[in-house]
Coordinates of C-alpha atoms in Angstrom, one line a residue:
X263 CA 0.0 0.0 0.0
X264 CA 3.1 2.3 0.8
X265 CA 5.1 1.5 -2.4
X266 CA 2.6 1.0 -4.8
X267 CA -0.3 2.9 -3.4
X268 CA 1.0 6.6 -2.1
X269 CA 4.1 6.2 -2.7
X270 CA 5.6 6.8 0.5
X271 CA 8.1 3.8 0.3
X272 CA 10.2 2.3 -2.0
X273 CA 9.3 1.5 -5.0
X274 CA 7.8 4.9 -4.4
X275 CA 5.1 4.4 -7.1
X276 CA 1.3 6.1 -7.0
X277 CA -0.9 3.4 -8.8
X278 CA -4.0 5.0 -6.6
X279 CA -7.0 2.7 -6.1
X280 CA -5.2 -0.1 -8.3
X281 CA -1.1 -0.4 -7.0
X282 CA -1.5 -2.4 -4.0
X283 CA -4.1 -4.8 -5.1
X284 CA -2.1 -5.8 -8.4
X285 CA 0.9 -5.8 -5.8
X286 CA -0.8 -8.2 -3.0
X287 CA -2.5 -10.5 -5.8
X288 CA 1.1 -11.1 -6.8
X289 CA 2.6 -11.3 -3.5
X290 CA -0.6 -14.1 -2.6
X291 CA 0.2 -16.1 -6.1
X292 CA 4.3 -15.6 -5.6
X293 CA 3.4 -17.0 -1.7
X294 CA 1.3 -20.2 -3.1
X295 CA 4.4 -21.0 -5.5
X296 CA 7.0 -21.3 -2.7
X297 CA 5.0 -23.3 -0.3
X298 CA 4.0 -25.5 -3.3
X299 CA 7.7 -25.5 -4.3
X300 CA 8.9 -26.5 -0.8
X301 CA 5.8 -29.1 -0.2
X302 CA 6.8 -31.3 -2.9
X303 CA 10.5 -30.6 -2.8
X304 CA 11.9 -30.4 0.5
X305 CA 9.0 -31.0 3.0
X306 CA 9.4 -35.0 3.0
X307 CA 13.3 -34.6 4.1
X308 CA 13.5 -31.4 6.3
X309 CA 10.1 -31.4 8.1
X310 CA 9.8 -28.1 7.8
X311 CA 7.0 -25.6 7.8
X312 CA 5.8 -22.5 5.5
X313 CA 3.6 -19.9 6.6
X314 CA 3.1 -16.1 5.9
X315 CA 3.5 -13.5 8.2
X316 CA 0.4 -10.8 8.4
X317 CA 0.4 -7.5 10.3
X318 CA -3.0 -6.1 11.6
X319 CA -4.9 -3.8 13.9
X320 CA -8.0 -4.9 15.6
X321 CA -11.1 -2.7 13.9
X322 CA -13.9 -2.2 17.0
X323 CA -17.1 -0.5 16.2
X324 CA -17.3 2.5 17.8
X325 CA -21.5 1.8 18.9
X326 CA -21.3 -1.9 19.5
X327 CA -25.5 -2.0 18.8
X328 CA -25.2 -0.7 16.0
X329 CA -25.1 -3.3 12.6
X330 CA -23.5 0.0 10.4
X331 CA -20.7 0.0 13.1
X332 CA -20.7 -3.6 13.4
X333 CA -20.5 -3.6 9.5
X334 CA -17.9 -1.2 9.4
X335 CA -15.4 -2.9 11.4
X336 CA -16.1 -6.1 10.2
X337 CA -15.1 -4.2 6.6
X338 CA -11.8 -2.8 8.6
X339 CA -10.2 -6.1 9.3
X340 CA -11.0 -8.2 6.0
X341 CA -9.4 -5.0 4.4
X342 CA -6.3 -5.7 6.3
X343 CA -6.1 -9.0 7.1
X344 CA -8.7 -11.1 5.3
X345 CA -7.1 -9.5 2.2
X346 CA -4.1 -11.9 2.4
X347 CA -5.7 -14.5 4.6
X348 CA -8.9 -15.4 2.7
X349 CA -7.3 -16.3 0.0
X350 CA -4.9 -18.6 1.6
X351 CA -7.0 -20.2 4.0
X352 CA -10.7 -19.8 2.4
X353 CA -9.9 -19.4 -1.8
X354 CA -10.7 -15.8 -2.3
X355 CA -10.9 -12.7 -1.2
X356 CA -13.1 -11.5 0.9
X357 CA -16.8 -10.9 -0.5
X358 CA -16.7 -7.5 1.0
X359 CA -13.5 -6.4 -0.8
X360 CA -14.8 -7.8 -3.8
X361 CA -18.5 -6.2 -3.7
X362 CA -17.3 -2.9 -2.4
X363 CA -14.1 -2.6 -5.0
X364 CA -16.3 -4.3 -7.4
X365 CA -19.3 -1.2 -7.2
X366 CA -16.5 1.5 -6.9
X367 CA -15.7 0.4 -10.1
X368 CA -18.2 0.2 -11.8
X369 CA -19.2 3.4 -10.8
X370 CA -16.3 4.9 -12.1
X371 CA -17.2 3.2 -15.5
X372 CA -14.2 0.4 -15.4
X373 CA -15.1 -2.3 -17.4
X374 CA -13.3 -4.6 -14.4
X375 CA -12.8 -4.4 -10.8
X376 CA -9.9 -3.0 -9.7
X377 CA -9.4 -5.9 -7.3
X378 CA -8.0 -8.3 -9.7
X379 CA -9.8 -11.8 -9.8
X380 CA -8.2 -15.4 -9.2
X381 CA -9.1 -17.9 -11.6
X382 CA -10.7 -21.6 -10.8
X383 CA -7.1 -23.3 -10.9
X384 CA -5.8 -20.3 -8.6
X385 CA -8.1 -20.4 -5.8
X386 CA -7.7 -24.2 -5.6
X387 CA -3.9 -23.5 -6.0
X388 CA -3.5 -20.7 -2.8
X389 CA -6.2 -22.4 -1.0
X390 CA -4.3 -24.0 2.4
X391 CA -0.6 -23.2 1.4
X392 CA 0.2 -22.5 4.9
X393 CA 1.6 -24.4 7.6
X394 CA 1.1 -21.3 10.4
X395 CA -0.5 -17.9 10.4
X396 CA 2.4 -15.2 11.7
X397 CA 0.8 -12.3 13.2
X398 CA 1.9 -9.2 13.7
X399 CA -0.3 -6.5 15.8
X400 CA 0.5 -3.3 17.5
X401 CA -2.9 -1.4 17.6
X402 CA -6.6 -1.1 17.9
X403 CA -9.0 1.6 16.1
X404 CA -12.7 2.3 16.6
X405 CA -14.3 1.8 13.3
X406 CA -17.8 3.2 11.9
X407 CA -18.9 3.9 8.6
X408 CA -17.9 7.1 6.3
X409 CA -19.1 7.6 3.0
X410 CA -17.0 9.1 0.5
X411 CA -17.9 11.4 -2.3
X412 CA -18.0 9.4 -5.8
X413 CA -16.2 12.1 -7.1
X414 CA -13.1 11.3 -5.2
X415 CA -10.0 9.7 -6.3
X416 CA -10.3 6.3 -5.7
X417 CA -8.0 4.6 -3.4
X418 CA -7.4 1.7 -1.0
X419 CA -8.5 3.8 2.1
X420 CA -11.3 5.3 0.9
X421 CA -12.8 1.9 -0.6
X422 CA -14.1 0.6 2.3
X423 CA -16.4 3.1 3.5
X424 CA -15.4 3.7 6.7
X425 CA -13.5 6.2 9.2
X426 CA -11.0 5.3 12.2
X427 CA -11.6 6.9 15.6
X428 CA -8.9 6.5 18.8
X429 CA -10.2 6.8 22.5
X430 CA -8.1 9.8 23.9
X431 CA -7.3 7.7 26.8
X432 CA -5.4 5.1 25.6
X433 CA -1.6 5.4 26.4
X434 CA 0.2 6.7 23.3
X435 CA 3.7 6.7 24.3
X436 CA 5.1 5.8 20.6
X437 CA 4.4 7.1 17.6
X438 CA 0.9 8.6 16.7
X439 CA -0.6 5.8 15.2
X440 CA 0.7 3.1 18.1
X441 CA -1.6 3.6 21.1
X442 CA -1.7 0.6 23.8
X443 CA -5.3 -1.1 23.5
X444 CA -4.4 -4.9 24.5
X445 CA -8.0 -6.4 24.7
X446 CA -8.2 -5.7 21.0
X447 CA -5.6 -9.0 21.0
X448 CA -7.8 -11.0 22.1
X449 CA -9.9 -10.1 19.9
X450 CA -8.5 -10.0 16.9
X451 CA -7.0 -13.5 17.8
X452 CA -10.3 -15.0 18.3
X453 CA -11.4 -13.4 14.8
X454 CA -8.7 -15.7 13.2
X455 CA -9.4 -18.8 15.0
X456 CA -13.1 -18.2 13.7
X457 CA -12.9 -17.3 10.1
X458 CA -9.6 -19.8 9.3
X459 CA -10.3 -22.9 11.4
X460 CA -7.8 -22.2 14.2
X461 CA -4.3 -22.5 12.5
X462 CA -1.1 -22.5 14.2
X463 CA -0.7 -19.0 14.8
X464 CA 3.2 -17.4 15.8
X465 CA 3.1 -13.8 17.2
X466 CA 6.2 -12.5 14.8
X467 CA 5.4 -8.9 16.1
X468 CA 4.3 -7.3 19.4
X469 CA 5.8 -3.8 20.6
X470 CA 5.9 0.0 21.1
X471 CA 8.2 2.5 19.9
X472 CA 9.1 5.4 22.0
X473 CA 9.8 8.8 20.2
X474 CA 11.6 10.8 23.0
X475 CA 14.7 9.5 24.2
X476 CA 14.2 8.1 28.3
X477 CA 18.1 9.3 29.2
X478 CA 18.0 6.6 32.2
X479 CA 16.3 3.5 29.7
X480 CA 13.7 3.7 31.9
X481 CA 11.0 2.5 29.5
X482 CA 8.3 1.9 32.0
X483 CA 5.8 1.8 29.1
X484 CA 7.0 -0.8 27.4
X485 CA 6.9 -3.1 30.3
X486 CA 3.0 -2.1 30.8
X487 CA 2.7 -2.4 27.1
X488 CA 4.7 -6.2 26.7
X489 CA 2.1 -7.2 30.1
X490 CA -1.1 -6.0 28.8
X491 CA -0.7 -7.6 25.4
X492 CA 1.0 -10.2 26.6
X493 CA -1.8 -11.2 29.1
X494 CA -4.2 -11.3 26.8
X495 CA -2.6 -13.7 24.1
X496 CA -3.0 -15.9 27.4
X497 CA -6.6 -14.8 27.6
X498 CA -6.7 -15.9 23.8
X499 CA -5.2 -19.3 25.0
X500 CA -7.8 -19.9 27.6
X501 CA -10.7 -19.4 24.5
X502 CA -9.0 -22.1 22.6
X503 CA -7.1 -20.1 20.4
X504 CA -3.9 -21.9 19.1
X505 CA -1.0 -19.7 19.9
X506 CA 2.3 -21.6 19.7
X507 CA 5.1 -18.8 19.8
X508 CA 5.7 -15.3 20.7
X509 CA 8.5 -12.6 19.6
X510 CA 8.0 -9.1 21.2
X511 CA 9.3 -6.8 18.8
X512 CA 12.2 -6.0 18.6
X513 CA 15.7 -7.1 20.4
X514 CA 17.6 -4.0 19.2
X515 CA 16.7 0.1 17.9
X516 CA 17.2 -0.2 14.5
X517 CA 16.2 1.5 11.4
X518 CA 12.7 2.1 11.1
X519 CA 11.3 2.4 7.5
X520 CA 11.1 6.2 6.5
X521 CA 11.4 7.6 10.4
X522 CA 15.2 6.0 10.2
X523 CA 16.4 5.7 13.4
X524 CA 14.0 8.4 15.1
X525 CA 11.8 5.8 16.2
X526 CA 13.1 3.0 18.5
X527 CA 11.4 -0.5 19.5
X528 CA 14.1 -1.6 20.9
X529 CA 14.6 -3.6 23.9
X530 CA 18.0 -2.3 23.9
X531 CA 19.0 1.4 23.5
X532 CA 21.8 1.9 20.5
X533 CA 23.9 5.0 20.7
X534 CA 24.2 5.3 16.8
X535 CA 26.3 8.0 17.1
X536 CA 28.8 6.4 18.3
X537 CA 30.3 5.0 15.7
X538 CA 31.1 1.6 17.5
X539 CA 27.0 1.5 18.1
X540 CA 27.1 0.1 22.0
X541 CA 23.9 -1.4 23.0
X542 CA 22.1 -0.8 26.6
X543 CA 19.5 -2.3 28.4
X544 CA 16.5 -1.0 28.8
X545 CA 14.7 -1.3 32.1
X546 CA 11.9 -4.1 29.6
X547 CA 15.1 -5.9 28.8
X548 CA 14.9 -7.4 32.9
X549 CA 11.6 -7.9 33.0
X550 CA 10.9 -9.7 29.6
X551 CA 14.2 -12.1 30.6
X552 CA 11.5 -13.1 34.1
X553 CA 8.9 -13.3 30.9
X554 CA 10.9 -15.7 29.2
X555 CA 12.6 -17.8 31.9
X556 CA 9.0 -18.1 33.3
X557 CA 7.3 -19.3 29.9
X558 CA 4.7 -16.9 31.5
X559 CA 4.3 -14.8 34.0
X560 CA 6.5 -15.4 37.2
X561 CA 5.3 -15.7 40.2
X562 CA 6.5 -13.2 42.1
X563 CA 7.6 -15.5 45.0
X564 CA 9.8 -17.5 42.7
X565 CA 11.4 -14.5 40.8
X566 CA 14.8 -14.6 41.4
X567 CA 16.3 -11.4 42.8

């Protein structure tokens, strides 16, 4: 959506309303090849596994009553995830994405959807070519539904007909868009285990960035961050979701996309300007090691001091 959509990253191109669906319909055929590739190739003698690694918020509606709202977010996450996963665990895209992009077009007088279109052979081809469901999630927004002007350009944002609201309360102690909302986990996790029959599901990505520097490392936030989310993955676990693994995200600051080095996730503090880059602990570093000599949550009792 950032390369081929605004342009804001590399390749840097503006295909509006058409970039990033031609760009995630190949990424989804280019995915079935590989794990078809290794299946018949490599599987029998390695035992390995092949899965694809999705990053999403959670999509609430902001008036839980309400079926517009309800609508609305449902619309929110198979914009972001069920794009990739439907096809890979159901055949297709969503019928949402495909009846909303489908009218847009049409009303713009496109003789085809601008949501390209697997054939027969291709949905059977990408259907169940993966072994585990990586998950990365950061955020949660309020969803209800916006309609935009026909007129407009069209675009990937404005196709699904809805706006994102924050609660002004949530801790925000990254960048503008990450604000700390862990029940929406949960949630989201229990989404997956419902629409794609449970897979094996790794957490690849869990953190906060901080934008101001903390000159003692003491990243307090984080901490609360890592244990809200944390807890409810195990939440998730008690509903039956299957959870196997979890990486919090990430070890080390490092360079972040278009903010550089501005915005650190980092577990440990880098002084990048010196030029021999030493690495400091941040006050999460202590108590994710408890976290991960635990398997859990320690009890406090048996925490060593």
């Amino acid at each position: 959506e950032k390369g081929y959509e605004t342009g804001e990253h590399a390749p840097g191109l503006k295909l509006g309303g058409c970039g990033a669906y031609k760009a995630a319909h190949h990424i989804i055929k280019t995915h079935a090849k590989v794990w078809h590739s290794y299946n018949t190739t490599w599987r029998r003698e390695q035992r390995g596994m092949v899965g694809i690694s999705l990053t999403s918020g959670w999509g609430e509606p902001v008036d839980p009553h309400s079926q517009t709202d309800r609508d609305a977010a449902e619309r929110y996450i198979q914009f972001h995830l069920g794009w990739f996963a439907n096809p890979i665990y159901r055949g297709d895209y969503p019928e949402v994405m495909k009846n909303y992009v489908g009218r847009k077009s049409a009303q713009q007088g496109l003789g085809t959807s601008r949501l390209p279109t697997f054939s027969v052979q291709e949905k059977t081809y990408i259907k169940g070519t993966s072994d585990f469901l990586g998950i990365g999630h950061f955020t949660t927004r309020y969803v209800l539904q916006k309609s935009f002007p026909f007129l407009q350009v069209s675009s990937y944002h404005t196709d699904p007909d809805l706006a994102e609201l924050v609660d002004p309360n949530w801790p925000a102690p990254g960048p503008k868009w990450l604000y700390s909302v862990p029940w929406g986990f949960r949630r989201l996790l229990n989404f997956i285990k419902t629409q794609y029959g449970n897979p094996l599901i790794y957490v690849t990505e869990n953190g906060v960035s901080e934008t101001v520097q903390c000159p003692q490392l003491c990243d307090e936030w984080r901490i609360q961050y890592l244990k809200g989310y944390i807890n409810e993955i195990l939440k998730a676990l008690n509903d039956g979701v299957n959870v196997k693994g979890y990486t919090a995200w990430s070890l080390l600051d490092k360079f972040e996309w278009n903010k550089g080095f501005s915005e650190r996730f980092g577990l440990y503090h880098i002084d990048f300007k010196n030029k021999n880059k030493p690495r400091y602990p941040k006050a999460s570093v202590d108590y994710y090691k408890k976290i991960i000599s635990a398997n859990g949550f320690p009890n406090p009792r048996e925490v060593m001091s």
